[in-house]
C-alpha positions as a Markdown table, in Angstrom:
| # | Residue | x | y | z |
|---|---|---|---|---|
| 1 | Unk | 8.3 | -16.1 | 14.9 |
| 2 | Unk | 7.4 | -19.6 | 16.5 |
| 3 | Unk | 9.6 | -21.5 | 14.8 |
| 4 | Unk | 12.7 | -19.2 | 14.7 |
| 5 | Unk | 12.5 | -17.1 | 17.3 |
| 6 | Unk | 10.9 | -19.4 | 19.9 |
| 7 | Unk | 8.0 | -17.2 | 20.6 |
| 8 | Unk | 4.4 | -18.4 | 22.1 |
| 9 | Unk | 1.4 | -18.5 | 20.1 |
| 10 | Unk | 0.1 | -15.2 | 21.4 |
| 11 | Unk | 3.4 | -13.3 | 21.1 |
| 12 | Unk | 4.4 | -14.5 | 17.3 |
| 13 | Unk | 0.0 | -13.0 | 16.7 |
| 14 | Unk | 0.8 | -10.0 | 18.3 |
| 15 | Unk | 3.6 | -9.6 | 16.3 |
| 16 | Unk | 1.2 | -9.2 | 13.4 |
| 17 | Unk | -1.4 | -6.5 | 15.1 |
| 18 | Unk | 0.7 | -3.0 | 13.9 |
| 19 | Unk | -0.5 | -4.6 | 10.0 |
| 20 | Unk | -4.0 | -5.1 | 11.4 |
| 21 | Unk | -4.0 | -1.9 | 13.4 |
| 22 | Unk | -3.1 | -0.3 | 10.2 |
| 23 | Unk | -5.0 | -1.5 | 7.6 |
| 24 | Unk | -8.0 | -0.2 | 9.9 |
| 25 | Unk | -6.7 | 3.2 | 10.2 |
| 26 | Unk | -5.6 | 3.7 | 6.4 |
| 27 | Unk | -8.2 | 1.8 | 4.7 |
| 28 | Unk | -10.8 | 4.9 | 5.2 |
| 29 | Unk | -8.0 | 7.2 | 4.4 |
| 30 | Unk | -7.3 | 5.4 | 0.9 |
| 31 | Unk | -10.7 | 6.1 | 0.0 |
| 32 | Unk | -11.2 | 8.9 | 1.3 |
| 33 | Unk | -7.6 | 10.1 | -1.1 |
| 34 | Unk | -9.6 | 8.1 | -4.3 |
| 35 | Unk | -12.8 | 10.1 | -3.9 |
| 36 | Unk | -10.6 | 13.1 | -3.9 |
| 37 | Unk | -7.4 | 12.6 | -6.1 |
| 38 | Unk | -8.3 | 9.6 | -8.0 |
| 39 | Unk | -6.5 | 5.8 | -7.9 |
| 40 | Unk | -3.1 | 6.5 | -8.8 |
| 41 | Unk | -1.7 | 8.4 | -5.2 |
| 42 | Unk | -3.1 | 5.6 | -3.7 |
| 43 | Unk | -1.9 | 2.9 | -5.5 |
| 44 | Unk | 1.6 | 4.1 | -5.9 |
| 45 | Unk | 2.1 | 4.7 | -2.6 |
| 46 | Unk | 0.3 | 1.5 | -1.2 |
| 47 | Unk | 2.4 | -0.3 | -4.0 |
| 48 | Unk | 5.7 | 1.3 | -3.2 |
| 49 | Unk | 4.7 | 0.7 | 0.7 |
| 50 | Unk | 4.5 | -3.3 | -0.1 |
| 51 | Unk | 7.8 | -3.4 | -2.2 |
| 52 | Unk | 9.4 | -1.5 | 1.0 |
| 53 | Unk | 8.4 | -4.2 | 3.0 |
| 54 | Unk | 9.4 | -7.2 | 0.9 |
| 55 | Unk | 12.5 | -5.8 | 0.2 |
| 56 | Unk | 12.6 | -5.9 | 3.8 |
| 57 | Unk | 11.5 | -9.2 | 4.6 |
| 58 | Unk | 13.7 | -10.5 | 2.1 |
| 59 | Unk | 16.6 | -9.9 | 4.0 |
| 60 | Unk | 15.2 | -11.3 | 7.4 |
| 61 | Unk | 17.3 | -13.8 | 9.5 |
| 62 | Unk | 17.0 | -15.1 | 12.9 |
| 63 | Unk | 18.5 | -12.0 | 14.7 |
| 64 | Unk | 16.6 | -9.2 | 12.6 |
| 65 | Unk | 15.6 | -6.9 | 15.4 |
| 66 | Unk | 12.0 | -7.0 | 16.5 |
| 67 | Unk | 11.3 | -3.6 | 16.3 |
| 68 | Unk | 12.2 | -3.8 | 12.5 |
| 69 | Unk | 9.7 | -6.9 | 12.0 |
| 70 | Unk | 7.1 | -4.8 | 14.1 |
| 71 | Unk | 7.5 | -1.3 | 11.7 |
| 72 | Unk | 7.5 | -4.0 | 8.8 |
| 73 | Unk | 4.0 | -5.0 | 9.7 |
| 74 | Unk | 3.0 | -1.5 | 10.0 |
| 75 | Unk | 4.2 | -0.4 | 6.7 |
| 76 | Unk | 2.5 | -3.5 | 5.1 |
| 77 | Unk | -0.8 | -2.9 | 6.7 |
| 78 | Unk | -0.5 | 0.6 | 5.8 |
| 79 | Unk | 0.5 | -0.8 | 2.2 |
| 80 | Unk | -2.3 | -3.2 | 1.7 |
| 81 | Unk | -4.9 | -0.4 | 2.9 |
| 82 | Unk | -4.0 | 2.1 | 0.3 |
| 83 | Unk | -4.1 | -0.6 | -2.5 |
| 84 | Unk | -7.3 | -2.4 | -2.1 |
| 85 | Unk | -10.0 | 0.6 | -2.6 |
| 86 | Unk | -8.1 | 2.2 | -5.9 |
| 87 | Unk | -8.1 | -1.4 | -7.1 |
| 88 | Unk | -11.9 | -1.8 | -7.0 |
| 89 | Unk | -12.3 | 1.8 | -7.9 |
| 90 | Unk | -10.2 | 1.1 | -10.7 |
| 91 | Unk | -12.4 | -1.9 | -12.0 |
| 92 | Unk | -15.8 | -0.1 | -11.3 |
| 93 | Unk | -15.2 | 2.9 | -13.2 |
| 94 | Unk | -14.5 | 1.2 | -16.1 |
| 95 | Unk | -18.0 | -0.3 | -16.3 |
| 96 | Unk | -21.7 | 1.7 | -16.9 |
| 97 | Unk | -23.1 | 1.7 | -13.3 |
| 98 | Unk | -25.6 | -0.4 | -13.8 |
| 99 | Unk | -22.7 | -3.4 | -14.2 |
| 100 | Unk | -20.8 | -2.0 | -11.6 |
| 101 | Unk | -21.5 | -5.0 | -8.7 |
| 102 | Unk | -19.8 | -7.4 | -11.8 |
| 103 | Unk | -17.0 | -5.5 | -11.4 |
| 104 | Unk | -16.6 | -5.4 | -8.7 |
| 105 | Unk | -17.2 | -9.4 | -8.0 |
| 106 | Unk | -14.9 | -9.5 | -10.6 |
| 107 | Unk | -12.1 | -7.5 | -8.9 |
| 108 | Unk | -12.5 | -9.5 | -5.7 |
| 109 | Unk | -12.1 | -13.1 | -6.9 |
| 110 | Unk | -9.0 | -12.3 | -8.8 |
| 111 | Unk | -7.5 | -10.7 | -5.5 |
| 112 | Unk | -8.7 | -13.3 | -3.4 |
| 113 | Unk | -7.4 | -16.1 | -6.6 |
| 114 | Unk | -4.1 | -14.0 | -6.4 |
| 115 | Unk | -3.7 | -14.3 | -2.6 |
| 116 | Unk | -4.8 | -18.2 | -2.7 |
| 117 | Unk | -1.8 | -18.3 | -5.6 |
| 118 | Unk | 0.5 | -16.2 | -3.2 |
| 119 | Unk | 0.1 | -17.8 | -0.2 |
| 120 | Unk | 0.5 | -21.7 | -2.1 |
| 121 | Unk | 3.7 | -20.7 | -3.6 |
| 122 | Unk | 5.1 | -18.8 | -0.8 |
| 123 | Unk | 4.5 | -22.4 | 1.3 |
| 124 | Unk | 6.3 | -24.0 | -0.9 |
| 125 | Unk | 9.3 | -22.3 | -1.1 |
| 126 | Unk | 9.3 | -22.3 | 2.7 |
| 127 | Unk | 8.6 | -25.9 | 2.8 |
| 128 | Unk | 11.5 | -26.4 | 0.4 |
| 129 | Unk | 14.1 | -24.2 | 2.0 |
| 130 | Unk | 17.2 | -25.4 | 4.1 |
| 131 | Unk | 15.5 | -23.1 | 7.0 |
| 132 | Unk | 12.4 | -21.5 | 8.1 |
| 133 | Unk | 14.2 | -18.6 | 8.3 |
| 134 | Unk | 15.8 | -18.9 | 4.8 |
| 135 | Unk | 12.8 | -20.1 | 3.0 |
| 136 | Unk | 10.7 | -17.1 | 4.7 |
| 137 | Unk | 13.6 | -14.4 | 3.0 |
| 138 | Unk | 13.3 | -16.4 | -0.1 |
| 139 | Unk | 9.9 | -16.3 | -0.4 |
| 140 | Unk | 9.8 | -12.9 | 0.2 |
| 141 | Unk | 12.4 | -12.2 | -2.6 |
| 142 | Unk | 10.1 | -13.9 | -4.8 |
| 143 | Unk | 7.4 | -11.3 | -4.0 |
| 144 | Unk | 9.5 | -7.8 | -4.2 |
| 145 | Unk | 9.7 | -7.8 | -8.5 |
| 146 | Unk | 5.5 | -8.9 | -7.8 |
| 147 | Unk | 5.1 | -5.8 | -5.9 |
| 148 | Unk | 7.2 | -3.9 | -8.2 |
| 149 | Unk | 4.7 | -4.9 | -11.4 |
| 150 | Unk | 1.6 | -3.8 | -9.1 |
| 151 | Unk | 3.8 | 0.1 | -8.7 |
| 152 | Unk | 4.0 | -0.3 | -12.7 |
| 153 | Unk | 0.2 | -1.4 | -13.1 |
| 154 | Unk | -0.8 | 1.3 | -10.8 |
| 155 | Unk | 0.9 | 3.9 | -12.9 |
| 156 | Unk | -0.5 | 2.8 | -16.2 |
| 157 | Unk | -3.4 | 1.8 | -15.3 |
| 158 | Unk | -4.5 | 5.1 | -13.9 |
| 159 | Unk | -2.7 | 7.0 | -17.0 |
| 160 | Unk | -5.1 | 9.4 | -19.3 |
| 161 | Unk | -5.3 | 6.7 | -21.9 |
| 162 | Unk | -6.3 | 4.2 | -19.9 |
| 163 | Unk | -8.7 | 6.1 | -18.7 |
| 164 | Unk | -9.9 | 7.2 | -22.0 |
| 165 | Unk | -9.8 | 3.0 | -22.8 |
| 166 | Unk | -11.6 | 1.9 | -20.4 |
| 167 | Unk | -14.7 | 4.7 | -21.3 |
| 168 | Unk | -14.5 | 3.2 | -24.6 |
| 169 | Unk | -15.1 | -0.2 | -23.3 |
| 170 | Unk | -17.7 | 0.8 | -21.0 |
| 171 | Unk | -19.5 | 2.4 | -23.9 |
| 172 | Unk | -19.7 | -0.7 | -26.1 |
| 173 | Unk | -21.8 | -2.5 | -22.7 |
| 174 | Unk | -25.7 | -2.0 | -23.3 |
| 175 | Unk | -27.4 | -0.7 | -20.7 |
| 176 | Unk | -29.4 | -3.0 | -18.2 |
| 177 | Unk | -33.1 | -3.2 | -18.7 |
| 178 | Unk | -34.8 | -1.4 | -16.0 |
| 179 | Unk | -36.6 | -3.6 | -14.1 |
| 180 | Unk | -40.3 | -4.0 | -14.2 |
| 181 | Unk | -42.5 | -2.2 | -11.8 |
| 182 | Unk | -45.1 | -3.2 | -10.0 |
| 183 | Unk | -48.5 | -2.0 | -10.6 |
C-alpha cells in the first residue's frame, strides 16, 4: 500500500482495520457456532473464507480497486475469526480435562510457529520478486493450496472417526493426581 500505491503510513494501516474490525466481531460468533454445532461449520467456513481471500490477493496489481483490497481484509478477518476457536477446541477435546491447558499450549505454539514460518517465507518471496507488487501476488499464490489443506484438515479432522480417534487417545492419558489438600 506504501510502496505501490504511494499511500501514508496511516492510510496503508487503515487499510487493514475492516480484518481487525472483523476478527472482533466474528471471533465470539465462532465460538459461540462451536459450543453449539461443533468445529467443522466453523472451520470450513473460516477455511474456505481465507482461500477466498488468497485467491484474491493472488491476483492483486497496482491498479486493483481499493474497495476490493478493503472487502479482502474483511473477509480475512472474518476468516481468521472463525478458524482459531474450532482449532483449539479441536486440540482440547482430544485430551482428558485435566491435560487440557497442554493442549491447548500446544495448539498455540504451532499456530504462532506456523505464522513465524508464513510470514519468513512470504518475505522472501517478496524480497525476491521483480516487484513489490508481483512478489505480494506471488506470495499470496503460494498460500491459496495452504489454505486449501486447512478446508481439507478441517473436514477430516472433525469427521466421526476422528472423533472416535482422538477419545481413544485421550483414554490411554492417566489421569492427573489430585493435588494435595491442605489440612
Amino acid at each position: 500500500m506504501q510502496d505501490v500505491r504511494g499511500l501514508g503510513a496511516l492510510q496503508a494501516g487503515l487499510t487493514l482495520l475492516p480484518a481487525a474490525v472483523a476478527t472482533t466481531v466474528v471471533a465470539p460468533l465462532s465460538g459461540r457456532m462451536v459450543a453449539a454445532r461443533g468445529a467443522r461449520l466453523p472451520l470450513v467456513l473460516g477455511g474456505s473464507a481465507m482461500v477466498l481471500v488468497a485467491l484474491t490477493f493472488s491476483q492483486l496489481c497496482p491498479t486493483t480497486p481499493l474497495w476490493l483490497i478493503l472487502l479482502a481484509h474483511g473477509v480475512f478477518g472474518c476468516g481468521f475469526a472463525l478458524l482459531n476457536p474450532p482449532i483449539t477446541n479441536t486440540a482440547v477435546n482430544g485430551m482428558p480435562p485435566e491435560r487440557a491447558g497442554v493442549a491447548a499450549a500446544v495448539a498455540s505454539t504451532s499456530r504462532q510457529a506456523g505464522q513465524s514460518f508464513g510470514v519468513a517465507v512470504s518475505g522472501t518471496v517478496v524480497a525476491t520478486a521483480a516487484s513489490t507488487a508481483a512478489g505480494v501476488a506471488t506470495a499470496w499464490a503460494v498460500v491459496t493450496p495452504l489454505t486449501v489443506v486447512v478446508v481439507v484438515l478441517g473436514v477430516l479432522g472433525t469427521t466421526a472417526r476422528a472423533r472416535a480417534s482422538a477419545a481413544r487417545v485421550a483414554a490411554l492419558f492417566p489421569a492427573a493426581p489430585s493435588p494435595a489438600r491442605a489440612s
